[in-house]
Tab-separated table of C-alpha atoms and ligand atoms in Angstrom:
chain	number	residue	atom	x	y	z
O	1242	MET	CA	67.125	52.148	-45.170
O	1243	ALA	CA	69.833	51.072	-47.931
O	1244	ARG	CA	71.889	48.523	-46.080
O	1245	LEU	CA	70.202	46.394	-44.159
O	1246	ALA	CA	67.985	43.462	-45.279
O	1247	GLN	CA	68.990	43.396	-48.529
O	1248	THR	CA	68.246	40.680	-50.657
O	1249	ALA	CA	70.677	39.271	-53.617
O	1250	GLY	CA	69.621	37.148	-56.517
O	1251	LEU	CA	66.220	38.915	-57.592
O	1252	ASP	CA	65.262	39.340	-60.804
O	1253	ASP	CA	64.638	42.590	-63.211
O	1254	VAL	CA	60.794	42.398	-62.296
O	1255	GLN	CA	61.126	41.977	-58.945
O	1256	ARG	CA	63.319	44.653	-58.173
O	1257	GLU	CA	60.767	46.756	-60.279
O	1258	ILE	CA	58.244	45.799	-57.863
O	1259	LEU	CA	59.988	46.113	-54.630
O	1260	SER	CA	61.324	49.804	-55.415
O	1261	THR	CA	57.529	50.468	-56.938
O	1262	VAL	CA	56.098	49.457	-53.446
O	1263	ARG	CA	58.538	51.177	-51.077
O	1264	ASP	CA	58.118	54.581	-53.371
O	1265	PHE	CA	54.368	54.075	-52.516
O	1266	VAL	CA	54.828	52.944	-49.026
O	1267	ASP	CA	57.457	56.447	-48.119
O	1268	LYS	CA	54.730	58.679	-50.231
O	1269	GLU	CA	51.345	57.221	-49.398
O	1270	ILE	CA	51.373	55.242	-46.648
O	1271	LEU	CA	54.453	56.621	-43.808
O	1272	PRO	CA	52.729	59.814	-43.796
O	1273	VAL	CA	49.046	58.871	-42.696
O	1274	ALA	CA	49.867	55.817	-40.817
O	1275	THR	CA	49.762	57.113	-37.493
O	1276	GLU	CA	46.955	59.296	-37.865
O	1277	LEU	CA	45.102	56.895	-39.167
O	1278	GLU	CA	45.883	54.718	-36.289
O	1279	HIS	CA	45.065	56.731	-33.853
O	1280	ARG	CA	41.684	57.303	-35.339
O	1281	ASP	CA	40.814	53.533	-35.798
O	1282	GLU	CA	40.321	54.368	-39.776
O	1283	TYR	CA	40.138	51.920	-42.692
O	1284	PRO	CA	43.143	53.231	-44.943
O	1285	GLN	CA	40.493	53.090	-47.815
O	1286	GLN	CA	42.797	55.020	-50.352
O	1287	ILE	CA	45.694	53.244	-49.390
O	1288	VAL	CA	43.984	49.974	-50.261
O	1289	ASP	CA	42.499	51.822	-53.839
O	1290	GLY	CA	46.513	52.497	-54.293
O	1291	LEU	CA	47.433	49.180	-53.674
O	1292	ARG	CA	44.439	47.738	-55.799
O	1293	GLU	CA	45.779	50.013	-58.466
O	1294	LEU	CA	49.509	48.806	-58.373
O	1295	GLY	CA	48.345	45.462	-58.623
O	1296	LEU	CA	49.060	43.719	-55.039
O	1297	PHE	CA	45.840	42.105	-54.300
O	1298	GLY	CA	46.793	39.953	-57.373
O	1299	LEU	CA	50.357	39.628	-56.926
O	1300	MET	CA	50.419	35.763	-56.734
O	1301	ILE	CA	47.387	35.066	-58.609
O	1302	PRO	CA	48.192	33.090	-61.711
O	1303	GLU	CA	48.288	35.117	-65.250
O	1304	GLU	CA	45.575	33.429	-67.089
O	1305	TYR	CA	43.409	34.709	-63.943
O	1306	GLY	CA	44.619	38.426	-64.463
O	1307	GLY	CA	47.122	38.437	-61.581
O	1308	LEU	CA	50.861	39.259	-61.570
O	1309	GLY	CA	51.962	35.439	-61.230
O	1310	GLU	CA	54.943	36.590	-59.113
O	1311	SER	CA	56.656	33.880	-56.545
O	1312	LEU	CA	55.599	33.799	-52.309
O	1313	LEU	CA	59.329	35.516	-52.333
O	1314	THR	CA	58.306	38.750	-54.434
O	1315	TYR	CA	54.899	38.971	-52.201
O	1316	ALA	CA	56.832	38.387	-48.964
O	1317	LEU	CA	59.298	41.279	-49.726
O	1318	CYS	CA	56.727	43.781	-50.989
O	1319	VAL	CA	54.293	42.457	-47.569
O	1320	GLU	CA	57.940	43.871	-45.738
O	1321	GLU	CA	58.190	46.994	-47.202
O	1322	ILE	CA	54.288	47.242	-46.727
O	1323	ALA	CA	54.617	46.454	-43.030
O	1324	ARG	CA	57.332	48.789	-42.841
O	1325	GLY	CA	54.936	51.472	-43.341
O	1326	TRP	CA	51.732	50.393	-41.346
O	1327	MET	CA	51.393	46.810	-40.175
O	1328	SER	CA	47.622	47.043	-40.424
O	1329	VAL	CA	47.628	47.552	-44.500
O	1330	SER	CA	49.590	44.490	-44.574
O	1331	GLY	CA	46.881	42.700	-42.938
O	1332	ILE	CA	44.386	43.703	-45.159
O	1333	ILE	CA	46.362	42.063	-47.669
O	1334	ASN	CA	47.234	39.273	-46.038
O	1335	THR	CA	43.781	37.276	-45.733
O	1336	HIS	CA	43.150	38.103	-49.087
O	1337	PHE	CA	46.248	36.083	-50.308
O	1338	ILE	CA	46.185	33.008	-48.274
O	1339	VAL	CA	42.365	32.742	-49.413
O	1340	ALA	CA	43.635	33.113	-53.399
O	1341	TYR	CA	46.504	30.907	-52.523
O	1342	MET	CA	44.167	27.919	-51.222
O	1343	LEU	CA	41.602	28.590	-54.028
O	1344	LYS	CA	44.846	28.242	-56.890
O	1345	GLN	CA	45.813	25.325	-54.833
O	1346	TYR	CA	42.781	23.435	-54.193
O	1347	GLY	CA	39.993	24.914	-55.873
O	1348	THR	CA	37.910	23.089	-58.515
O	1349	ALA	CA	38.290	25.157	-62.432
O	1350	GLU	CA	34.556	26.571	-61.708
O	1351	GLN	CA	35.861	27.872	-58.501
O	1352	LYS	CA	38.756	29.528	-59.704
O	1353	GLU	CA	37.099	30.857	-62.763
O	1354	HIS	CA	34.346	32.630	-60.650
O	1355	PHE	CA	36.629	34.026	-58.149
O	1356	LEU	CA	40.427	34.465	-58.816
O	1357	PRO	CA	39.988	37.013	-61.723
O	1358	ARG	CA	37.997	39.437	-59.229
O	1359	MET	CA	39.874	38.655	-56.579
O	1360	ALA	CA	43.220	39.632	-58.801
O	1361	ALA	CA	41.657	43.044	-59.575
O	1362	GLY	CA	40.375	43.357	-56.194
O	1363	ASP	CA	36.891	43.575	-56.373
O	1364	ILE	CA	36.684	40.666	-54.268
O	1365	ARG	CA	38.159	40.504	-50.655
O	1366	GLY	CA	39.379	37.556	-48.901
O	1367	ALA	CA	39.357	36.355	-45.392
O	1368	PHE	CA	40.052	33.076	-43.525
O	1369	SER	CA	38.157	31.888	-40.586
O	1370	MET	CA	39.474	29.043	-37.961
O	1371	SER	CA	39.451	30.261	-34.881
O	1372	GLU	CA	36.155	30.136	-32.308
O	1373	PRO	CA	35.780	31.709	-29.337
O	1374	GLY	CA	36.688	28.529	-27.582
O	1375	LEU	CA	39.626	27.688	-29.645
O	1376	GLY	CA	42.689	29.581	-31.594
O	1377	SER	CA	45.794	27.303	-31.258
O	1378	ASP	CA	43.677	23.618	-31.091
O	1379	VAL	CA	41.973	23.900	-34.651
O	1380	SER	CA	40.816	20.353	-34.042
O	1381	ALA	CA	38.638	21.607	-31.339
O	1382	ILE	CA	36.394	23.379	-33.789
O	1383	THR	CA	32.417	22.868	-33.224
O	1384	SER	CA	30.873	25.181	-36.001
O	1385	LYS	CA	29.149	22.727	-38.128
O	1386	ALA	CA	27.920	21.859	-41.425
O	1387	VAL	CA	25.323	19.544	-42.287
O	1388	ARG	CA	24.183	18.695	-45.620
O	1389	ASP	CA	20.619	19.463	-46.864
O	1390	GLY	CA	19.941	18.379	-50.656
O	1391	ASP	CA	22.608	20.056	-52.689
O	1392	GLU	CA	23.571	22.325	-49.809
O	1393	TYR	CA	25.168	22.650	-46.743
O	1394	VAL	CA	23.662	24.251	-43.486
O	1395	LEU	CA	26.246	25.639	-41.356
O	1396	ASN	CA	26.241	26.861	-37.659
O	1397	GLY	CA	27.934	28.490	-35.489
O	1398	GLN	CA	30.357	31.444	-33.943
O	1399	LYS	CA	33.983	32.088	-35.385
O	1400	MET	CA	36.199	34.417	-33.654
O	1401	TRP	CA	39.144	37.164	-34.938
O	1402	LEU	CA	38.309	37.289	-38.679
O	1403	THR	CA	40.974	40.296	-39.999
O	1404	ASN	CA	38.624	41.550	-42.773
O	1405	GLY	CA	35.711	40.312	-41.543
O	1406	GLY	CA	33.704	43.047	-42.184
O	1407	THR	CA	35.586	44.477	-45.401
O	1408	SER	CA	35.735	41.159	-47.226
O	1409	SER	CA	33.383	39.486	-49.395
O	1410	LEU	CA	34.704	36.483	-49.580
O	1411	VAL	CA	35.229	34.114	-46.324
O	1412	ALA	CA	37.061	30.896	-46.416
O	1413	VAL	CA	35.178	29.506	-43.137
O	1414	LEU	CA	36.647	26.334	-41.367
O	1415	VAL	CA	33.929	24.126	-40.220
O	1416	ARG	CA	33.338	20.566	-38.686
O	1417	SER	CA	31.192	18.204	-41.870
O	1418	ASP	CA	31.258	14.761	-40.026
O	1419	GLU	CA	28.873	13.066	-42.799
O	1420	GLY	CA	29.757	9.497	-43.217
O	1421	HIS	CA	31.752	9.609	-40.302
O	1422	SER	CA	30.421	7.887	-36.780
O	1423	ALA	CA	31.215	9.937	-33.411
O	1424	GLU	CA	34.164	7.477	-32.742
O	1425	GLU	CA	35.308	7.808	-36.187
O	1426	VAL	CA	34.913	11.832	-35.616
O	1427	ALA	CA	36.718	11.589	-32.156
O	1428	ALA	CA	39.756	9.413	-33.421
O	1429	ARG	CA	40.049	11.762	-36.718
O	1430	PRO	CA	38.626	15.088	-35.998
O	1431	HIS	CA	41.111	16.506	-38.730
O	1432	ARG	CA	39.526	14.503	-41.532
O	1433	SER	CA	35.996	15.576	-40.960
O	1434	MET	CA	36.557	19.547	-41.320
O	1435	THR	CA	35.677	21.338	-44.824
O	1436	THR	CA	36.497	24.929	-46.094
O	1437	PHE	CA	33.275	26.875	-47.454
O	1438	LEU	CA	33.778	29.449	-49.658
O	1439	VAL	CA	30.791	31.562	-48.643
O	1440	GLU	CA	30.132	34.970	-50.009
O	1441	LYS	CA	28.676	37.939	-48.779
O	1442	GLU	CA	28.551	41.517	-48.497
O	1443	PRO	CA	30.909	43.804	-46.858
O	1444	GLY	CA	29.985	45.781	-43.671
O	1445	PHE	CA	28.468	45.061	-40.300
O	1446	GLY	CA	25.238	43.285	-39.224
O	1447	GLU	CA	23.091	40.406	-41.185
O	1448	VAL	CA	25.357	40.645	-44.416
O	1449	ARG	CA	23.632	37.576	-45.752
O	1450	PRO	CA	20.894	35.726	-44.742
O	1451	GLY	CA	22.255	33.215	-41.625
O	1452	LEU	CA	25.423	35.390	-41.445
O	1453	THR	CA	25.900	38.501	-39.379
O	1454	ILE	CA	29.104	39.866	-38.943
O	1455	PRO	CA	28.745	41.858	-35.446
O	1456	GLY	CA	30.957	44.289	-35.549
O	1457	LYS	CA	34.571	45.420	-35.130
O	1458	ILE	CA	36.971	44.429	-32.064
O	1459	ASP	CA	38.398	46.886	-30.036
O	1460	LYS	CA	42.077	46.275	-30.306
O	1461	MET	CA	44.962	47.490	-28.459
O	1462	GLY	CA	46.898	48.032	-32.085
O	1463	TYR	CA	46.448	46.474	-35.224
O	1464	LYS	CA	43.726	49.351	-35.856
O	1465	GLY	CA	42.663	50.503	-38.843
O	1466	VAL	CA	42.077	46.826	-39.980
O	1467	ASP	CA	38.889	45.798	-39.119
O	1468	THR	CA	38.793	42.172	-36.686
O	1469	THR	CA	35.902	40.711	-36.343
O	1470	GLU	CA	33.264	37.759	-35.182
O	1471	LEU	CA	31.081	35.917	-37.800
O	1472	ILE	CA	27.962	33.910	-36.607
O	1473	MET	CA	26.483	31.841	-38.784
O	1474	ASP	CA	23.012	30.458	-37.857
O	1475	ASP	CA	21.460	28.078	-40.731
O	1476	LEU	CA	23.571	29.670	-43.211
O	1477	ARG	CA	22.919	28.110	-46.372
O	1478	VAL	CA	25.872	27.132	-48.721
O	1479	PRO	CA	25.448	25.429	-52.212
O	1480	ALA	CA	27.478	22.523	-52.302
O	1481	ASP	CA	29.389	23.644	-55.033
O	1482	ARG	CA	30.979	26.087	-52.794
O	1483	VAL	CA	33.060	23.540	-50.817
O	1484	LEU	CA	36.699	24.402	-51.613
O	1485	GLY	CA	38.008	21.764	-54.291
O	1486	GLY	CA	34.638	19.995	-54.267
O	1487	THR	CA	35.118	17.209	-52.075
O	1488	THR	CA	34.450	17.286	-48.211
O	1489	GLY	CA	36.941	16.425	-45.281
O	1490	ARG	CA	39.791	18.335	-46.660
O	1491	GLY	CA	39.828	21.777	-45.025
O	1492	PHE	CA	41.835	20.826	-42.312
O	1493	TYR	CA	44.614	20.212	-44.677
O	1494	GLN	CA	44.040	23.050	-47.481
O	1495	MET	CA	43.774	25.341	-44.043
O	1496	MET	CA	47.309	24.443	-42.590
O	1497	ASP	CA	48.431	25.049	-46.393
O	1498	GLY	CA	47.425	28.412	-46.626
O	1499	VAL	CA	48.709	29.279	-42.928
O	1500	GLU	CA	51.802	28.140	-43.760
O	1501	VAL	CA	52.669	30.456	-46.146
O	1502	GLY	CA	50.676	32.726	-43.832
O	1503	ARG	CA	53.423	32.159	-41.397
O	1504	VAL	CA	56.297	33.644	-44.276
O	1505	ASN	CA	54.276	36.198	-44.608
O	1506	VAL	CA	54.274	37.133	-40.429
O	1507	ALA	CA	57.515	36.546	-40.577
O	1508	ALA	CA	58.025	39.336	-43.281
O	1509	ARG	CA	55.758	41.620	-41.299
O	1510	GLY	CA	58.122	41.196	-38.431
O	1511	CYS	CA	61.120	41.897	-40.575
O	1512	GLY	CA	59.183	45.484	-42.023
O	1513	VAL	CA	58.478	46.675	-38.517
O	1514	ALA	CA	61.536	46.012	-37.121
O	1515	GLN	CA	63.236	47.536	-40.023
O	1516	ARG	CA	60.895	50.710	-39.352
O	1517	ALA	CA	61.637	50.470	-35.480
O	1518	PHE	CA	65.556	50.545	-36.058
O	1519	GLU	CA	65.184	53.614	-38.975
O	1520	LEU	CA	63.341	55.333	-35.611
O	1521	GLY	CA	66.295	54.313	-33.076
O	1522	VAL	CA	69.181	55.332	-35.288
O	1523	ARG	CA	67.805	58.675	-36.520
O	1524	TYR	CA	66.705	59.994	-32.547
O	1525	ALA	CA	69.684	58.311	-31.528
O	1526	GLN	CA	71.891	60.895	-33.238
O	1527	GLN	CA	68.992	63.975	-32.634
O	1528	ARG	CA	69.120	63.265	-29.039
O	1529	HIS	CA	71.597	64.767	-26.586
O	1530	THR	CA	72.463	64.040	-22.887
O	1531	PHE	CA	75.970	64.474	-20.882
O	1532	GLY	CA	77.162	66.700	-23.616
O	1533	LYS	CA	76.740	64.388	-26.653
O	1534	GLN	CA	74.552	62.599	-29.091
O	1535	ILE	CA	73.239	59.675	-27.141
O	1536	ALA	CA	74.494	57.328	-30.140
O	1537	HIS	CA	77.730	58.072	-29.042
O	1538	HIS	CA	77.191	56.524	-25.696
O	1539	GLN	CA	78.123	52.902	-26.047
O	1540	ALA	CA	75.387	51.882	-24.608
O	1541	ILE	CA	73.435	52.848	-26.820
O	1542	GLN	CA	75.627	51.832	-29.874
O	1543	PHE	CA	75.234	48.339	-28.844
O	1544	LYS	CA	71.514	48.425	-28.734
O	1545	LEU	CA	71.640	49.494	-32.811
O	1546	ALA	CA	73.831	47.102	-33.070
O	1547	GLU	CA	72.092	44.190	-31.865
O	1548	MET	CA	68.868	45.632	-33.397
O	1549	ALA	CA	70.428	45.499	-37.023
O	1550	THR	CA	71.750	42.386	-36.388
O	1551	LYS	CA	68.063	41.142	-35.723
O	1552	VAL	CA	66.810	42.754	-38.395
O	1553	GLU	CA	69.256	41.014	-40.727
O	1554	ALA	CA	69.059	37.730	-39.125
O	1555	ALA	CA	65.270	37.590	-39.584
O	1556	HIS	CA	65.392	38.791	-43.085
O	1557	ALA	CA	67.745	35.839	-44.103
O	1558	MET	CA	65.107	33.573	-42.523
O	1559	MET	CA	62.384	34.936	-44.272
O	1560	VAL	CA	63.813	34.666	-47.562
O	1561	ASN	CA	65.067	31.629	-47.102
O	1562	ALA	CA	61.664	29.755	-45.741
O	1563	ALA	CA	60.002	31.894	-48.687
O	1564	ARG	CA	62.726	30.467	-51.539
O	1565	LYS	CA	62.018	26.648	-50.231
O	1566	LYS	CA	58.627	26.968	-50.913
O	1567	ASP	CA	59.203	28.748	-54.514
O	1568	SER	CA	61.398	25.561	-54.925
O	1569	GLY	CA	58.315	23.249	-54.539
O	1570	GLN	CA	59.924	21.735	-51.351
O	1571	ARG	CA	58.018	21.700	-47.977
O	1572	ASN	CA	58.996	24.237	-45.969
O	1573	ASP	CA	56.921	24.079	-42.408
O	1574	LEU	CA	60.227	24.016	-40.547
O	1575	GLU	CA	61.871	26.800	-42.629
O	1576	ALA	CA	58.332	28.693	-41.741
O	1577	GLY	CA	58.142	28.153	-38.633
O	1578	MET	CA	61.635	29.240	-37.542
O	1579	ALA	CA	61.161	32.185	-39.875
O	1580	LYS	CA	57.993	33.362	-38.418
O	1581	TYR	CA	59.023	32.205	-34.310
O	1582	LEU	CA	62.482	34.479	-34.691
O	1583	ALA	CA	61.122	37.071	-37.032
O	1584	SER	CA	58.335	37.794	-34.494
O	1585	GLU	CA	60.091	37.340	-31.143
O	1586	TYR	CA	63.280	39.569	-32.719
O	1587	CYS	CA	60.723	42.278	-34.437
O	1588	LYS	CA	59.238	42.772	-30.257
O	1589	GLU	CA	63.178	43.216	-29.240
O	1590	VAL	CA	63.946	45.379	-31.840
O	1591	VAL	CA	61.025	47.683	-31.074
O	1592	GLU	CA	61.089	47.782	-27.685
O	1593	ASP	CA	64.679	48.802	-27.866
O	1594	ALA	CA	64.016	51.347	-30.459
O	1595	PHE	CA	61.294	52.734	-28.065
O	1596	ARG	CA	63.611	52.944	-24.949
O	1597	ILE	CA	66.180	55.077	-26.929
O	1598	HIS	CA	63.755	57.097	-27.337
O	1599	GLY	CA	63.485	57.918	-23.719
O	1600	GLY	CA	60.196	59.250	-22.323
O	1601	TYR	CA	59.373	60.135	-25.800
O	1602	GLY	CA	58.787	57.015	-26.972
O	1603	PHE	CA	55.610	56.772	-24.922
O	1604	SER	CA	54.365	59.590	-26.247
O	1605	LYS	CA	51.688	59.389	-29.323
O	1606	GLU	CA	53.244	62.108	-31.367
O	1607	TYR	CA	55.947	59.381	-31.778
O	1608	GLU	CA	55.663	56.399	-34.346
O	1609	ILE	CA	57.824	54.198	-32.050
O	1610	GLU	CA	54.472	54.149	-29.803
O	1611	ARG	CA	52.505	52.941	-32.824
O	1612	LEU	CA	54.737	50.256	-33.382
O	1613	TYR	CA	55.375	49.138	-29.670
O	1614	ARG	CA	51.273	48.490	-29.709
O	1615	GLU	CA	51.570	46.692	-33.255
O	1616	ALA	CA	54.222	44.155	-32.190
O	1617	PRO	CA	53.061	41.799	-30.309
O	1618	MET	CA	50.166	40.457	-32.320
O	1619	LEU	CA	52.733	38.969	-34.471
O	1620	LEU	CA	53.369	36.613	-31.540
O	1621	ILE	CA	50.013	35.859	-31.853
O	1622	GLY	CA	48.672	35.750	-35.359
O	1623	GLU	CA	49.411	32.079	-37.667
O	1624	GLY	CA	49.781	30.276	-34.628
O	1625	THR	CA	51.825	31.784	-31.207
O	1626	ALA	CA	55.612	30.991	-30.583
O	1627	GLU	CA	54.631	27.793	-28.411
O	1628	ILE	CA	52.903	26.417	-31.658
O	1629	GLN	CA	55.798	27.336	-34.150
O	1630	LYS	CA	57.875	25.630	-31.168
O	1631	MET	CA	56.223	22.432	-31.635
O	1632	ILE	CA	56.080	22.453	-34.761
O	1633	ILE	CA	59.752	22.998	-35.385
O	1634	GLY	CA	60.556	19.968	-32.214
O	1635	ARG	CA	58.136	17.556	-34.352
O	1636	ARG	CA	60.337	18.454	-37.309
O	1637	LEU	CA	63.428	18.039	-36.034
O	1638	LEU	CA	62.445	15.096	-34.612
O	1639	GLU	CA	61.659	13.525	-37.798
O	1640	GLU	CA	64.637	15.028	-39.862
O	1641	TYR	CA	67.116	13.631	-36.885
O	1642	ARG	CA	65.535	10.322	-35.931
O	1643	PHE	CA	67.583	8.015	-33.558
O	1644	GLN	CA	68.150	4.832	-35.232
O	1645	GLY	CA	69.953	3.293	-32.460
N	1206	FAD	C1	44.780	40.458	-34.214
N	1206	FAD	C2	44.068	39.351	-34.733
N	1206	FAD	C3	43.828	38.671	-35.744
N	1206	FAD	C4	43.066	37.288	-36.054
N	1206	FAD	N1	43.172	36.956	-37.254
N	1206	FAD	C5	42.637	35.945	-37.305
N	1206	FAD	C6	42.033	35.728	-38.735
N	1206	FAD	O1	42.115	36.541	-39.718
N	1206	FAD	N2	41.507	34.272	-38.741
N	1206	FAD	C7	41.782	33.474	-37.763
N	1206	FAD	O2	41.181	31.852	-37.997
N	1206	FAD	N3	42.294	33.646	-36.864
N	1206	FAD	C8	42.908	34.981	-36.594
N	1206	FAD	N4	43.279	35.268	-35.485
N	1206	FAD	C9	43.137	34.076	-34.044
N	1206	FAD	C10	44.990	33.748	-33.797
N	1206	FAD	O3	45.312	32.559	-34.740
N	1206	FAD	C11	44.600	33.094	-32.540
N	1206	FAD	O4	44.543	33.927	-31.534
N	1206	FAD	C12	45.587	32.198	-32.201
N	1206	FAD	O5	45.695	31.008	-33.004
N	1206	FAD	C13	45.942	31.997	-30.690
N	1206	FAD	O6	44.586	31.201	-30.190
N	1206	FAD	P1	44.091	31.714	-28.583
N	1206	FAD	O7	44.059	33.357	-28.834
N	1206	FAD	O8	42.727	30.626	-28.867
N	1206	FAD	O9	45.087	31.057	-28.016
N	1206	FAD	P2	45.267	29.903	-27.309
N	1206	FAD	O10	45.148	28.752	-28.470
N	1206	FAD	O11	43.602	29.602	-25.933
N	1206	FAD	O12	46.460	29.719	-26.106
N	1206	FAD	C14	46.722	30.331	-25.078
N	1206	FAD	C15	48.045	30.203	-25.057
N	1206	FAD	O13	48.349	29.120	-24.708
N	1206	FAD	C16	49.764	28.693	-25.397
N	1206	FAD	N5	49.252	27.191	-26.060
N	1206	FAD	C17	48.019	26.652	-26.322
N	1206	FAD	N6	48.220	25.310	-26.496
N	1206	FAD	C18	49.764	25.324	-26.400
N	1206	FAD	C19	50.368	23.904	-26.352
N	1206	FAD	N7	49.823	22.878	-26.791
N	1206	FAD	N8	51.342	24.134	-25.531
N	1206	FAD	C20	52.198	25.286	-24.905
N	1206	FAD	N9	51.594	26.089	-24.918
N	1206	FAD	C21	49.819	25.911	-25.762
N	1206	FAD	C22	49.244	29.509	-26.543
N	1206	FAD	O14	50.788	29.765	-27.652
N	1206	FAD	C23	49.090	30.734	-26.191
N	1206	FAD	O15	50.188	31.575	-25.186
N	1206	FAD	C24	43.803	36.326	-34.796
N	1206	FAD	C25	44.085	37.153	-33.620
N	1206	FAD	C26	44.290	38.430	-33.707
N	1206	FAD	C27	44.597	38.656	-32.059
């Protein structure tokens, strides 16, 4: 799509990276995405290609072998990739969040140990906050770590790990209330959580003593990428695998990771919406009813106009949120707004493109059928719409505090 979702002010390196990624998406992802998705097949060849392009190290600093690019570059690449197939952007996203948390909070030894191999794509990351009984309410986490000499012993069940099977490093958030009384923990639940860097073999079953990945969760969409549970049964993790070396900071580290993840989910929404628009505008010029292209019925033109406007608006908000973070400023308000708007608009644009396809949109032969099943995931991941609105609302009340 030549005209929509352009980004002003990019430098030559950013333009070159984006054009390479777009080329890769057009040649290597789009032609196979729908078929692989229907088979729920992991896109190994695509992942190998992304690895060769250096995408797993896009934001990892150059001193650790990455490309040291900005969040904006990363988000624009994700937008391109999601335009090809949203699941592929999911494969990169959790890896990116774990690498980001390591870069921000890891000890020197942890960065040295993980980042170069993460940049090369040899280690791939997953992150795990959710449990069977909670997703939005992270403060209710029940999985627990208890210190035992130079190790911690972890117990509990985690849910919904994107890349849970294919990853070899999982950042796991658990409760670690050492030194705090039960009353202190109840009063300040966020301060008794710790992120552990858990290494494991990729695959399913017992992937490390005390750690089981039972199998893939069967999903309505977002197929190809594996989503799993994770069960810890006296899993022993060395104390030097506490992210940043100090317990009690996990909640804040994870929230920072999720905040950049939100820009990323917004970018995915933009990419999927762009693809839906492309499919809709093409079909509208192929299908004839009542003696003319359906694109020449005003009702369909209005739909296209609304879809394109939404694509543009979501892109602008996503770019704004990424640039704010890149400039070193707090961006939770902008990231929350971008994630909320882009995911809602994505769902609406996909639905309109689906309607433009008439009955054919319901057929698995048409790509829009896949997008229709994929878009809802963006309404949930990295915090639901309701959670985004809570974040936005709280921040607005901080900014516009009534002084009367
Ligand atoms: C495909 C997929 C992949 C995922 N990948 C990961 C991953 O890699 N790592 C990870 O940790 N998690 C992951 N998740 C989990 C995801 O983050 C959670 O599903 C999400 O945060 C919502 O939590 P929940 O499902 O427990 O819903 P709940 O928190 O139970 O919410 C249910 C409903 O209640 C609403 N609600 C909740 N609290 C409030 C409130 N205070 N006010 C108003 N409404 C409220 C919610 O918006 C929602 O509509 C994934 C989920 C899916 C579906």
